[in-house]
Amino acid sequence: MGAFQGAGRNPRQNQSKRRILVAGGAGFLGSHLCERLLNDGQEVICIDNFSTGRLENLRHLLRFDAFSFVRHDIVEPIDLPIDEIYNLACPASPPHYQADPIHTTKTSVLGSLNLLELAARSNARIFQASTSEVYGDPHVHPQPESYWGNVNPFGPRSCYDEGKRCAEALFHDFHQQYGVQTKIARIFNTYGPHMRADDGRVVSNFIVQALKGDDITIYGDGAQTRSFCYVDDLIEGFVRLMRAPASLDAPVNLGNPGEFTVAELAEKVIALTGSSSKIVYLPLPVDDPRQRRPDISVAKRELNWEPSIQLAYGLKSTIAYFERLLARSAGAFAEVA
Ligand SMILES: NC(=O)c1ccc[n+]([C@@H]2O[C@H](COP(=O)([O-])OP(=O)(O)OC[C@H]3O[C@@H](n4cnc5c(N)ncnc54)[C@H](O)[C@@H]3O)[C@@H](O)[C@H]2O)c1
């Protein structure tokens, strides 16, 4: 008999205002999700260890009585009365997840385990922010959820890719063994306000370089493709997936199937910022995927979801955010100097 058998009574379950835990809520995606849930009238408890997340991302949420945050590392167990859990906690960009790769693996594996145990004890539905990285450098294009991937288990990206794969397996097993209601989103490249300037992913890199007039660095020949989803579209997908029938427990791709080469993205950013930056080419990092594009048929069919925000609109709003961020940090620097 499983340790959690018999769990299943949650006196809060029938109330319309739900108490929702967002792990990793101070990060890029997490802060947008907290805002969306608060606007939907929910109570939100954000937990975060502030490794890549920032208090700045949450400042505008402090006016909500229904919002609170707790500094906590999900590698350690946590106990809170809760109705739903979104697990977004994990550094997402290669420079950040590779800075302490063992802690990255612990975050995905032990962190997911701790939150799944909390979900089982509380009879709470739980959502996992998985990733297109579970497909590695794919041999199938575009990638449907049924594709098992081509992941290097022994390399600099393995802590992230294998950690996320193991987390999916844990979600599968908690559902099978303890009947926990689980949801898994396989997220493809997403961009928007609240990204860090030093995030290290392609959209923020290009925008920050263009705004500073620095060279725009393309790794490889720029012919590798990516699909870019604007954050508002993605968060809508999260909420729809969480509200979908319990029977939808298998992973669902969420991303924008529009495909652009990295060189095209650089040119768009230069045009939209009016920057004088030049493009320079550097060697491709180890295990960098050549092509990535989601097959979103499942999300379309099951969630009636597909992205609607055009790249040009999303880039403009992200550029405006980085302009404000860079102006603020230049102001802060001027005050100190
Ligand atoms: N942004 C994307 O394009 C993308 C793509 C695929 C998957 N994802 C996944 O979505 C989630 C959010 O990504 P993001 O882009 O917002 O990244 P992010 O780095 O901005 O946010 C991650 C948040 O988790 C927190 N965190 C990290 N380790 C933690 C720990 N052990 N305990 C508590 N908090 C911890 C960080 O401080 C940060 O606030 C991640 O799980 C990531 O793997 C994101």
mmCIF file of C-alpha atoms and ligand atoms in Angstrom:
data_model
loop_
_atom_site.group_PDB
_atom_site.id
_atom_site.type_symbol
_atom_site.label_atom_id
_atom_site.label_comp_id
_atom_site.label_asym_id
_atom_site.label_seq_id
_atom_site.Cartn_x
_atom_site.Cartn_y
_atom_site.Cartn_z
ATOM 1 C CA MET A 1 0.000 0.000 0.000
ATOM 2 C CA GLY A 2 1.401 3.400 -0.988
ATOM 3 C CA ALA A 3 2.272 5.982 1.638
ATOM 4 C CA PHE A 4 -0.271 8.391 0.191
ATOM 5 C CA GLN A 5 -3.158 5.982 -0.262
ATOM 6 C CA GLY A 6 -6.197 7.339 1.493
ATOM 7 C CA ALA A 7 -5.093 10.929 0.930
ATOM 8 C CA GLY A 8 -7.790 12.657 -1.033
ATOM 9 C CA ARG A 9 -9.852 14.820 1.266
ATOM 10 C CA ASN A 10 -9.189 18.483 0.938
ATOM 11 C CA PRO A 11 -11.736 20.636 2.745
ATOM 12 C CA ARG A 12 -10.792 23.657 0.570
ATOM 13 C CA GLN A 13 -11.485 21.804 -2.678
ATOM 14 C CA ASN A 14 -15.033 23.098 -3.214
ATOM 15 C CA GLN A 15 -14.269 26.745 -2.583
ATOM 16 C CA SER A 16 -14.158 28.939 -5.689
ATOM 17 C CA LYS A 17 -11.074 30.913 -4.611
ATOM 18 C CA ARG A 18 -8.235 28.447 -4.777
ATOM 19 C CA ARG A 19 -4.923 28.639 -2.925
ATOM 20 C CA ILE A 20 -2.276 28.084 -5.550
ATOM 21 C CA LEU A 21 1.410 27.475 -4.975
ATOM 22 C CA VAL A 22 3.700 28.762 -7.725
ATOM 23 C CA ALA A 23 7.210 27.356 -7.269
ATOM 24 C CA GLY A 24 9.711 29.508 -9.142
ATOM 25 C CA GLY A 25 7.232 32.397 -9.093
ATOM 26 C CA ALA A 26 9.923 35.111 -8.983
ATOM 27 C CA GLY A 27 11.303 34.059 -12.360
ATOM 28 C CA PHE A 28 10.406 35.142 -15.868
ATOM 29 C CA LEU A 29 7.446 32.835 -16.507
ATOM 30 C CA GLY A 30 6.503 32.402 -12.842
ATOM 31 C CA SER A 31 5.949 36.118 -12.244
ATOM 32 C CA HIS A 32 3.604 36.335 -15.257
ATOM 33 C CA LEU A 33 1.747 33.254 -14.034
ATOM 34 C CA CYS A 34 1.336 34.715 -10.509
ATOM 35 C CA GLU A 35 -0.110 37.898 -12.024
ATOM 36 C CA ARG A 36 -2.514 35.973 -14.232
ATOM 37 C CA LEU A 37 -3.769 33.812 -11.346
ATOM 38 C CA LEU A 38 -4.257 36.865 -9.100
ATOM 39 C CA ASN A 39 -6.199 38.608 -11.882
ATOM 40 C CA ASP A 40 -8.352 35.466 -12.097
ATOM 41 C CA GLY A 41 -9.235 35.984 -8.399
ATOM 42 C CA GLN A 42 -7.080 33.225 -6.926
ATOM 43 C CA GLU A 43 -4.870 33.273 -3.839
ATOM 44 C CA VAL A 44 -1.217 32.822 -4.795
ATOM 45 C CA ILE A 45 1.718 31.718 -2.680
ATOM 46 C CA CYS A 46 4.985 32.120 -4.549
ATOM 47 C CA ILE A 47 7.961 30.105 -3.358
ATOM 48 C CA ASP A 48 11.401 30.765 -4.780
ATOM 49 C CA ASN A 49 15.044 30.516 -3.754
ATOM 50 C CA PHE A 50 15.823 33.671 -5.786
ATOM 51 C CA SER A 51 18.694 31.949 -7.611
ATOM 52 C CA THR A 52 17.651 33.367 -11.000
ATOM 53 C CA GLY A 53 14.378 35.009 -9.935
ATOM 54 C CA ARG A 54 14.174 38.611 -8.767
ATOM 55 C CA LEU A 55 12.031 40.453 -6.254
ATOM 56 C CA GLU A 56 11.684 43.155 -8.929
ATOM 57 C CA ASN A 57 9.518 40.740 -10.955
ATOM 58 C CA LEU A 58 7.065 40.524 -8.034
ATOM 59 C CA ARG A 59 6.982 44.137 -6.850
ATOM 60 C CA HIS A 60 3.784 44.984 -8.755
ATOM 61 C CA LEU A 61 2.049 41.988 -7.149
ATOM 62 C CA LEU A 62 2.628 43.069 -3.556
ATOM 63 C CA ARG A 63 -0.519 45.260 -3.699
ATOM 64 C CA PHE A 64 -2.679 42.120 -3.908
ATOM 65 C CA ASP A 65 -3.800 40.900 -0.445
ATOM 66 C CA ALA A 66 -4.128 37.464 -2.016
ATOM 67 C CA PHE A 67 -0.403 37.344 -2.832
ATOM 68 C CA SER A 68 2.391 36.174 -0.572
ATOM 69 C CA PHE A 69 5.855 34.805 -1.074
ATOM 70 C CA VAL A 70 8.178 32.538 0.840
ATOM 71 C CA ARG A 71 11.894 32.167 0.261
ATOM 72 C CA HIS A 72 12.335 28.430 -0.022
ATOM 73 C CA ASP A 73 14.431 25.962 -1.994
ATOM 74 C CA ILE A 74 12.245 23.136 -3.316
ATOM 75 C CA VAL A 75 15.139 20.712 -2.852
ATOM 76 C CA GLU A 76 13.932 20.819 0.786
ATOM 77 C CA PRO A 77 10.434 19.477 1.611
ATOM 78 C CA ILE A 78 7.639 21.976 2.204
ATOM 79 C CA ASP A 79 4.250 21.694 3.870
ATOM 80 C CA LEU A 80 1.459 24.192 3.216
ATOM 81 C CA PRO A 81 -2.320 23.922 2.875
ATOM 82 C CA ILE A 82 -2.747 24.139 -0.880
ATOM 83 C CA ASP A 83 -5.275 23.385 -3.665
ATOM 84 C CA GLU A 84 -3.046 23.505 -6.752
ATOM 85 C CA ILE A 85 0.670 23.564 -7.481
ATOM 86 C CA TYR A 86 2.538 24.913 -10.494
ATOM 87 C CA ASN A 87 6.177 23.791 -10.484
ATOM 88 C CA LEU A 88 8.234 26.231 -12.503
ATOM 89 C CA ALA A 89 11.259 26.205 -10.207
ATOM 90 C CA CYS A 90 14.453 25.515 -12.159
ATOM 91 C CA PRO A 91 16.987 27.798 -13.812
ATOM 92 C CA ALA A 92 16.106 27.703 -17.500
ATOM 93 C CA SER A 93 18.994 29.215 -19.417
ATOM 94 C CA PRO A 94 22.209 27.247 -20.054
ATOM 95 C CA PRO A 95 24.636 29.650 -18.293
ATOM 96 C CA HIS A 96 22.428 29.577 -15.195
ATOM 97 C CA TYR A 97 21.630 25.871 -15.051
ATOM 98 C CA GLN A 98 25.259 24.992 -15.819
ATOM 99 C CA ALA A 99 26.598 27.246 -13.030
ATOM 100 C CA ASP A 100 25.657 24.603 -10.427
ATOM 101 C CA PRO A 101 24.649 21.550 -12.458
ATOM 102 C CA ILE A 102 24.270 19.263 -9.432
ATOM 103 C CA HIS A 103 21.826 21.657 -7.833
ATOM 104 C CA THR A 104 19.969 21.859 -11.173
ATOM 105 C CA THR A 105 19.494 18.084 -11.171
ATOM 106 C CA LYS A 106 18.458 18.164 -7.500
ATOM 107 C CA THR A 107 15.945 20.922 -8.272
ATOM 108 C CA SER A 108 14.258 18.917 -11.035
ATOM 109 C CA VAL A 109 14.403 15.553 -9.277
ATOM 110 C CA LEU A 110 14.244 16.168 -5.497
ATOM 111 C CA GLY A 111 12.269 19.391 -5.982
ATOM 112 C CA SER A 112 9.626 17.659 -8.111
ATOM 113 C CA LEU A 113 9.507 14.780 -5.646
ATOM 114 C CA ASN A 114 8.897 17.154 -2.723
ATOM 115 C CA LEU A 115 6.120 18.981 -4.563
ATOM 116 C CA LEU A 116 4.527 15.740 -5.778
ATOM 117 C CA GLU A 117 4.491 14.477 -2.185
ATOM 118 C CA LEU A 118 2.831 17.728 -1.115
ATOM 119 C CA ALA A 119 0.295 17.310 -3.949
ATOM 120 C CA ALA A 120 -0.438 13.742 -2.865
ATOM 121 C CA ARG A 121 -0.892 14.747 0.809
ATOM 122 C CA SER A 122 -3.135 17.701 -0.119
ATOM 123 C CA ASN A 123 -5.047 16.075 -2.978
ATOM 124 C CA ALA A 124 -3.882 19.030 -5.070
ATOM 125 C CA ARG A 125 -3.570 19.044 -8.839
ATOM 126 C CA ILE A 126 0.041 19.651 -9.890
ATOM 127 C CA PHE A 127 1.557 21.131 -13.057
ATOM 128 C CA GLN A 128 5.128 20.596 -14.217
ATOM 129 C CA ALA A 129 6.991 23.066 -16.423
ATOM 130 C CA SER A 130 8.859 20.584 -18.574
ATOM 131 C CA THR A 131 10.736 21.543 -21.696
ATOM 132 C CA SER A 132 11.364 20.921 -25.367
ATOM 133 C CA GLU A 133 14.890 20.004 -24.201
ATOM 134 C CA VAL A 134 13.505 16.525 -23.421
ATOM 135 C CA TYR A 135 13.672 16.065 -27.228
ATOM 136 C CA GLY A 136 17.403 16.963 -27.225
ATOM 137 C CA ASP A 137 18.810 17.433 -30.730
ATOM 138 C CA PRO A 138 15.763 15.919 -32.453
ATOM 139 C CA HIS A 139 15.773 13.556 -35.425
ATOM 140 C CA VAL A 140 12.045 14.171 -35.935
ATOM 141 C CA HIS A 141 10.757 17.533 -37.067
ATOM 142 C CA PRO A 142 8.503 19.115 -35.872
ATOM 143 C CA GLN A 143 8.469 17.307 -32.529
ATOM 144 C CA PRO A 144 5.221 15.604 -31.449
ATOM 145 C CA GLU A 145 4.794 14.497 -27.816
ATOM 146 C CA SER A 146 5.159 10.864 -28.934
ATOM 147 C CA TYR A 147 8.807 11.461 -29.974
ATOM 148 C CA TRP A 148 11.219 10.042 -27.362
ATOM 149 C CA GLY A 149 14.015 12.462 -28.175
ATOM 150 C CA ASN A 150 17.737 12.389 -28.806
ATOM 151 C CA VAL A 151 19.338 13.542 -25.585
ATOM 152 C CA ASN A 152 23.002 13.340 -24.615
ATOM 153 C CA PRO A 153 22.927 11.857 -21.087
ATOM 154 C CA PHE A 154 26.591 12.755 -20.443
ATOM 155 C CA GLY A 155 27.342 16.362 -21.273
ATOM 156 C CA PRO A 156 26.995 19.964 -20.130
ATOM 157 C CA ARG A 157 23.242 20.097 -20.862
ATOM 158 C CA SER A 158 22.466 16.734 -19.245
ATOM 159 C CA CYS A 159 21.744 18.160 -15.770
ATOM 160 C CA TYR A 160 18.846 20.111 -17.244
ATOM 161 C CA ASP A 161 17.612 17.722 -19.942
ATOM 162 C CA GLU A 162 17.851 14.526 -17.890
ATOM 163 C CA GLY A 163 16.596 16.262 -14.740
ATOM 164 C CA LYS A 164 13.462 17.333 -16.611
ATOM 165 C CA ARG A 165 13.044 13.858 -18.130
ATOM 166 C CA CYS A 166 13.305 12.281 -14.680
ATOM 167 C CA ALA A 167 10.760 14.792 -13.347
ATOM 168 C CA GLU A 168 8.309 13.727 -16.087
ATOM 169 C CA ALA A 169 8.817 10.092 -15.029
ATOM 170 C CA LEU A 170 8.048 11.046 -11.405
ATOM 171 C CA PHE A 171 4.875 12.831 -12.500
ATOM 172 C CA HIS A 172 3.880 9.734 -14.477
ATOM 173 C CA ASP A 173 4.475 7.472 -11.486
ATOM 174 C CA PHE A 174 2.721 9.643 -8.883
ATOM 175 C CA HIS A 175 -0.293 9.656 -11.177
ATOM 176 C CA GLN A 176 -0.188 5.879 -11.684
ATOM 177 C CA GLN A 177 0.708 4.875 -8.143
ATOM 178 C CA TYR A 178 -1.148 7.443 -6.037
ATOM 179 C CA GLY A 179 -3.751 8.864 -8.405
ATOM 180 C CA VAL A 180 -2.297 12.385 -8.194
ATOM 181 C CA GLN A 181 -3.802 14.669 -10.872
ATOM 182 C CA THR A 182 -0.780 15.704 -12.926
ATOM 183 C CA LYS A 183 -0.285 18.054 -15.869
ATOM 184 C CA ILE A 184 2.929 18.359 -17.865
ATOM 185 C CA ALA A 185 3.687 21.184 -20.307
ATOM 186 C CA ARG A 186 6.657 20.741 -22.629
ATOM 187 C CA ILE A 187 7.557 24.382 -23.135
ATOM 188 C CA PHE A 188 9.371 25.622 -26.226
ATOM 189 C CA ASN A 189 11.432 28.859 -26.388
ATOM 190 C CA THR A 190 9.442 31.652 -24.786
ATOM 191 C CA TYR A 191 10.343 35.316 -24.488
ATOM 192 C CA GLY A 192 8.949 38.546 -23.086
ATOM 193 C CA PRO A 193 9.238 41.101 -20.277
ATOM 194 C CA HIS A 194 10.794 39.940 -16.963
ATOM 195 C CA MET A 195 13.582 38.015 -18.685
ATOM 196 C CA ARG A 196 16.965 38.813 -17.194
ATOM 197 C CA ALA A 197 19.412 40.897 -19.229
ATOM 198 C CA ASP A 198 22.055 38.226 -18.515
ATOM 199 C CA ASP A 199 19.650 35.381 -19.228
ATOM 200 C CA GLY A 200 21.881 34.072 -21.998
ATOM 201 C CA ARG A 201 19.053 32.921 -24.295
ATOM 202 C CA VAL A 202 18.891 34.118 -27.837
ATOM 203 C CA VAL A 203 16.056 36.698 -27.730
ATOM 204 C CA SER A 204 17.299 38.549 -24.640
ATOM 205 C CA ASN A 205 20.925 38.327 -25.815
ATOM 206 C CA PHE A 206 20.145 39.897 -29.169
ATOM 207 C CA ILE A 207 17.921 42.656 -27.738
ATOM 208 C CA VAL A 208 20.395 43.646 -25.024
ATOM 209 C CA GLN A 209 23.308 43.620 -27.487
ATOM 210 C CA ALA A 210 21.316 45.702 -29.990
ATOM 211 C CA LEU A 211 20.217 48.246 -27.377
ATOM 212 C CA LYS A 212 23.782 48.639 -26.137
ATOM 213 C CA GLY A 213 25.136 48.873 -29.704
ATOM 214 C CA ASP A 214 27.356 45.821 -29.043
ATOM 215 C CA ASP A 215 28.086 43.149 -31.650
ATOM 216 C CA ILE A 216 25.244 40.631 -31.990
ATOM 217 C CA THR A 217 26.723 37.187 -31.428
ATOM 218 C CA ILE A 218 25.339 34.288 -33.430
ATOM 219 C CA TYR A 219 26.611 30.865 -32.405
ATOM 220 C CA GLY A 220 27.113 28.675 -35.481
ATOM 221 C CA ASP A 221 26.130 29.869 -38.959
ATOM 222 C CA GLY A 222 22.743 31.258 -37.860
ATOM 223 C CA ALA A 223 20.844 28.735 -39.999
ATOM 224 C CA GLN A 224 19.671 26.789 -36.919
ATOM 225 C CA THR A 225 15.975 27.400 -36.333
ATOM 226 C CA ARG A 226 13.965 28.206 -33.241
ATOM 227 C CA SER A 227 10.306 28.864 -32.579
ATOM 228 C CA PHE A 228 9.570 31.802 -30.298
ATOM 229 C CA CYS A 229 6.418 32.024 -28.189
ATOM 230 C CA TYR A 230 5.392 35.263 -26.496
ATOM 231 C CA VAL A 231 4.879 34.872 -22.749
ATOM 232 C CA ASP A 232 1.161 35.862 -22.684
ATOM 233 C CA ASP A 233 0.310 33.099 -25.157
ATOM 234 C CA LEU A 234 2.224 30.557 -23.091
ATOM 235 C CA ILE A 235 0.585 31.526 -19.772
ATOM 236 C CA GLU A 236 -2.849 31.124 -21.384
ATOM 237 C CA GLY A 237 -1.742 27.617 -22.382
ATOM 238 C CA PHE A 238 -0.639 26.862 -18.788
ATOM 239 C CA VAL A 239 -3.997 27.869 -17.340
ATOM 240 C CA ARG A 240 -5.970 25.931 -19.961
ATOM 241 C CA LEU A 241 -3.859 22.828 -19.377
ATOM 242 C CA MET A 242 -4.290 23.047 -15.608
ATOM 243 C CA ARG A 243 -8.077 23.331 -16.052
ATOM 244 C CA ALA A 244 -8.290 20.505 -18.607
ATOM 245 C CA PRO A 245 -10.006 17.229 -17.653
ATOM 246 C CA ALA A 246 -8.031 14.995 -15.265
ATOM 247 C CA SER A 247 -7.689 12.379 -18.018
ATOM 248 C CA LEU A 248 -5.199 14.641 -19.824
ATOM 249 C CA ASP A 249 -2.157 13.565 -17.809
ATOM 250 C CA ALA A 250 0.334 13.018 -20.682
ATOM 251 C CA PRO A 251 2.799 15.768 -21.666
ATOM 252 C CA VAL A 252 1.486 18.537 -23.934
ATOM 253 C CA ASN A 253 3.716 20.691 -26.161
ATOM 254 C CA LEU A 254 3.215 24.430 -25.683
ATOM 255 C CA GLY A 255 5.066 26.747 -28.024
ATOM 256 C CA ASN A 256 4.799 28.698 -31.215
ATOM 257 C CA PRO A 257 5.184 26.583 -34.355
ATOM 258 C CA GLY A 258 6.299 29.631 -36.411
ATOM 259 C CA GLU A 259 9.915 28.858 -37.274
ATOM 260 C CA PHE A 260 12.702 31.412 -37.756
ATOM 261 C CA THR A 261 16.417 31.034 -38.250
ATOM 262 C CA VAL A 262 18.574 32.619 -35.584
ATOM 263 C CA ALA A 263 20.013 34.920 -38.286
ATOM 264 C CA GLU A 264 16.482 36.100 -39.186
ATOM 265 C CA LEU A 265 15.810 36.872 -35.531
ATOM 266 C CA ALA A 266 19.010 38.934 -35.308
ATOM 267 C CA GLU A 267 17.990 40.947 -38.365
ATOM 268 C CA LYS A 268 14.480 41.580 -36.973
ATOM 269 C CA VAL A 269 15.910 42.785 -33.663
ATOM 270 C CA ILE A 270 18.344 45.124 -35.428
ATOM 271 C CA ALA A 271 15.496 46.535 -37.547
ATOM 272 C CA LEU A 272 13.096 47.028 -34.594
ATOM 273 C CA THR A 273 15.694 48.658 -32.331
ATOM 274 C CA GLY A 274 17.235 50.726 -35.146
ATOM 275 C CA SER A 275 20.581 49.556 -33.807
ATOM 276 C CA SER A 276 23.940 49.991 -35.525
ATOM 277 C CA SER A 277 25.132 46.624 -34.102
ATOM 278 C CA LYS A 278 27.030 44.251 -36.404
ATOM 279 C CA ILE A 279 26.422 40.503 -36.492
ATOM 280 C CA VAL A 280 29.424 38.302 -35.558
ATOM 281 C CA TYR A 281 29.581 34.510 -35.753
ATOM 282 C CA LEU A 282 31.055 32.296 -32.983
ATOM 283 C CA PRO A 283 31.407 28.481 -32.733
ATOM 284 C CA LEU A 284 28.240 26.529 -31.867
ATOM 285 C CA PRO A 285 28.182 25.325 -28.216
ATOM 286 C CA VAL A 286 28.234 21.563 -27.466
ATOM 287 C CA ASP A 287 24.896 19.777 -28.059
ATOM 288 C CA ASP A 288 23.104 22.902 -29.312
ATOM 289 C CA PRO A 289 20.063 21.629 -31.248
ATOM 290 C CA ARG A 290 19.928 22.486 -34.987
ATOM 291 C CA GLN A 291 16.157 22.631 -35.243
ATOM 292 C CA ARG A 292 13.306 22.989 -32.799
ATOM 293 C CA ARG A 293 9.640 23.420 -33.606
ATOM 294 C CA PRO A 294 6.645 22.149 -31.649
ATOM 295 C CA ASP A 295 3.895 20.055 -33.105
ATOM 296 C CA ILE A 296 0.981 21.589 -31.176
ATOM 297 C CA SER A 297 -1.841 19.396 -32.537
ATOM 298 C CA VAL A 298 -2.555 18.019 -29.041
ATOM 299 C CA ALA A 299 -2.820 21.504 -27.483
ATOM 300 C CA LYS A 300 -5.072 22.646 -30.344
ATOM 301 C CA ARG A 301 -7.355 19.632 -30.006
ATOM 302 C CA GLU A 302 -7.449 19.215 -26.220
ATOM 303 C CA LEU A 303 -7.093 22.820 -25.022
ATOM 304 C CA ASN A 304 -8.358 24.752 -28.037
ATOM 305 C CA TRP A 305 -5.072 26.651 -27.687
ATOM 306 C CA GLU A 306 -2.658 28.108 -30.146
ATOM 307 C CA PRO A 307 -0.442 31.187 -29.975
ATOM 308 C CA SER A 308 -1.915 34.361 -31.428
ATOM 309 C CA ILE A 309 0.776 36.973 -30.786
ATOM 310 C CA GLN A 310 3.007 37.837 -33.757
ATOM 311 C CA LEU A 311 6.794 37.903 -33.339
ATOM 312 C CA ALA A 312 6.991 41.599 -34.312
ATOM 313 C CA TYR A 313 4.488 42.597 -31.566
ATOM 314 C CA GLY A 314 6.175 40.392 -28.956
ATOM 315 C CA LEU A 315 9.626 41.699 -29.830
ATOM 316 C CA LYS A 316 8.450 45.328 -29.601
ATOM 317 C CA SER A 317 7.053 44.842 -26.105
ATOM 318 C CA THR A 318 10.169 42.923 -25.003
ATOM 319 C CA ILE A 319 12.434 45.631 -26.443
ATOM 320 C CA ALA A 320 10.435 48.289 -24.538
ATOM 321 C CA TYR A 321 10.917 46.296 -21.307
ATOM 322 C CA PHE A 322 14.680 45.956 -21.822
ATOM 323 C CA GLU A 323 14.950 49.681 -22.645
ATOM 324 C CA ARG A 324 13.375 50.454 -19.236
ATOM 325 C CA LEU A 325 15.556 47.865 -17.475
ATOM 326 C CA LEU A 326 18.788 49.147 -19.005
ATOM 327 C CA ALA A 327 17.821 52.788 -18.330
ATOM 328 C CA ARG A 328 17.126 51.911 -14.666
ATOM 329 C CA SER A 329 20.448 50.110 -14.244
ATOM 330 C CA ALA A 330 22.293 52.974 -15.990
ATOM 331 C CA GLY A 331 20.534 55.399 -13.564
ATOM 332 C CA ALA A 332 21.503 53.268 -10.570
ATOM 333 C CA PHE A 333 25.090 53.155 -11.852
ATOM 334 C CA ALA A 334 25.153 56.942 -12.281
ATOM 335 C CA GLU A 335 23.937 57.397 -8.670
ATOM 336 C CA VAL A 336 26.716 55.158 -7.331
ATOM 337 C CA ALA A 337 29.460 56.678 -9.534
HETATM 338 N N1 LIG B 1 11.436 30.327 -20.671
HETATM 339 C C1 LIG B 1 11.477 29.324 -21.497
HETATM 340 O O1 LIG B 1 11.607 29.508 -22.716
HETATM 341 C C2 LIG B 1 11.330 27.901 -20.997
HETATM 342 C C3 LIG B 1 11.388 26.863 -21.933
HETATM 343 C C4 LIG B 1 11.258 25.560 -21.475
HETATM 344 C C5 LIG B 1 11.029 25.295 -20.145
HETATM 345 N N2 LIG B 1 10.971 26.326 -19.250
HETATM 346 C C6 LIG B 1 10.764 25.991 -17.834
HETATM 347 O O2 LIG B 1 9.874 26.916 -17.232
HETATM 348 C C7 LIG B 1 10.277 27.168 -15.891
HETATM 349 C C8 LIG B 1 10.449 28.675 -15.692
HETATM 350 O O3 LIG B 1 11.432 29.154 -16.609
HETATM 351 P P1 LIG B 1 11.863 30.676 -16.658
HETATM 352 O O4 LIG B 1 12.234 30.988 -18.046
HETATM 353 O O5 LIG B 1 10.843 31.497 -15.958
HETATM 354 O O6 LIG B 1 13.208 30.603 -15.810
HETATM 355 P P2 LIG B 1 13.715 31.533 -14.618
HETATM 356 O O7 LIG B 1 15.128 31.131 -14.347
HETATM 357 O O8 LIG B 1 13.428 32.964 -14.910
HETATM 358 O O9 LIG B 1 12.783 31.106 -13.420
HETATM 359 C C9 LIG B 1 13.023 29.998 -12.597
HETATM 360 C C10 LIG B 1 12.669 30.396 -11.184
HETATM 361 O O10 LIG B 1 12.875 29.256 -10.337
HETATM 362 C C11 LIG B 1 13.606 29.673 -9.190
HETATM 363 N N3 LIG B 1 14.333 28.484 -8.714
HETATM 364 C C12 LIG B 1 15.336 27.818 -9.330
HETATM 365 N N4 LIG B 1 15.732 26.766 -8.593
HETATM 366 C C13 LIG B 1 14.935 26.761 -7.495
HETATM 367 C C14 LIG B 1 14.864 25.934 -6.352
HETATM 368 N N5 LIG B 1 15.676 24.888 -6.188
HETATM 369 N N6 LIG B 1 13.933 26.223 -5.406
HETATM 370 C C15 LIG B 1 13.107 27.300 -5.541
HETATM 371 N N7 LIG B 1 13.147 28.110 -6.595
HETATM 372 C C16 LIG B 1 14.046 27.850 -7.568
HETATM 373 C C17 LIG B 1 14.514 30.787 -9.699
HETATM 374 O O11 LIG B 1 14.992 31.638 -8.664
HETATM 375 C C18 LIG B 1 13.580 31.505 -10.649
HETATM 376 O O12 LIG B 1 12.789 32.464 -9.981
HETATM 377 C C19 LIG B 1 11.571 26.394 -15.657
HETATM 378 O O13 LIG B 1 11.256 25.203 -14.979
HETATM 379 C C20 LIG B 1 12.071 26.092 -17.053
HETATM 380 O O14 LIG B 1 12.787 24.896 -17.102
HETATM 381 C C21 LIG B 1 11.133 27.625 -19.645
#
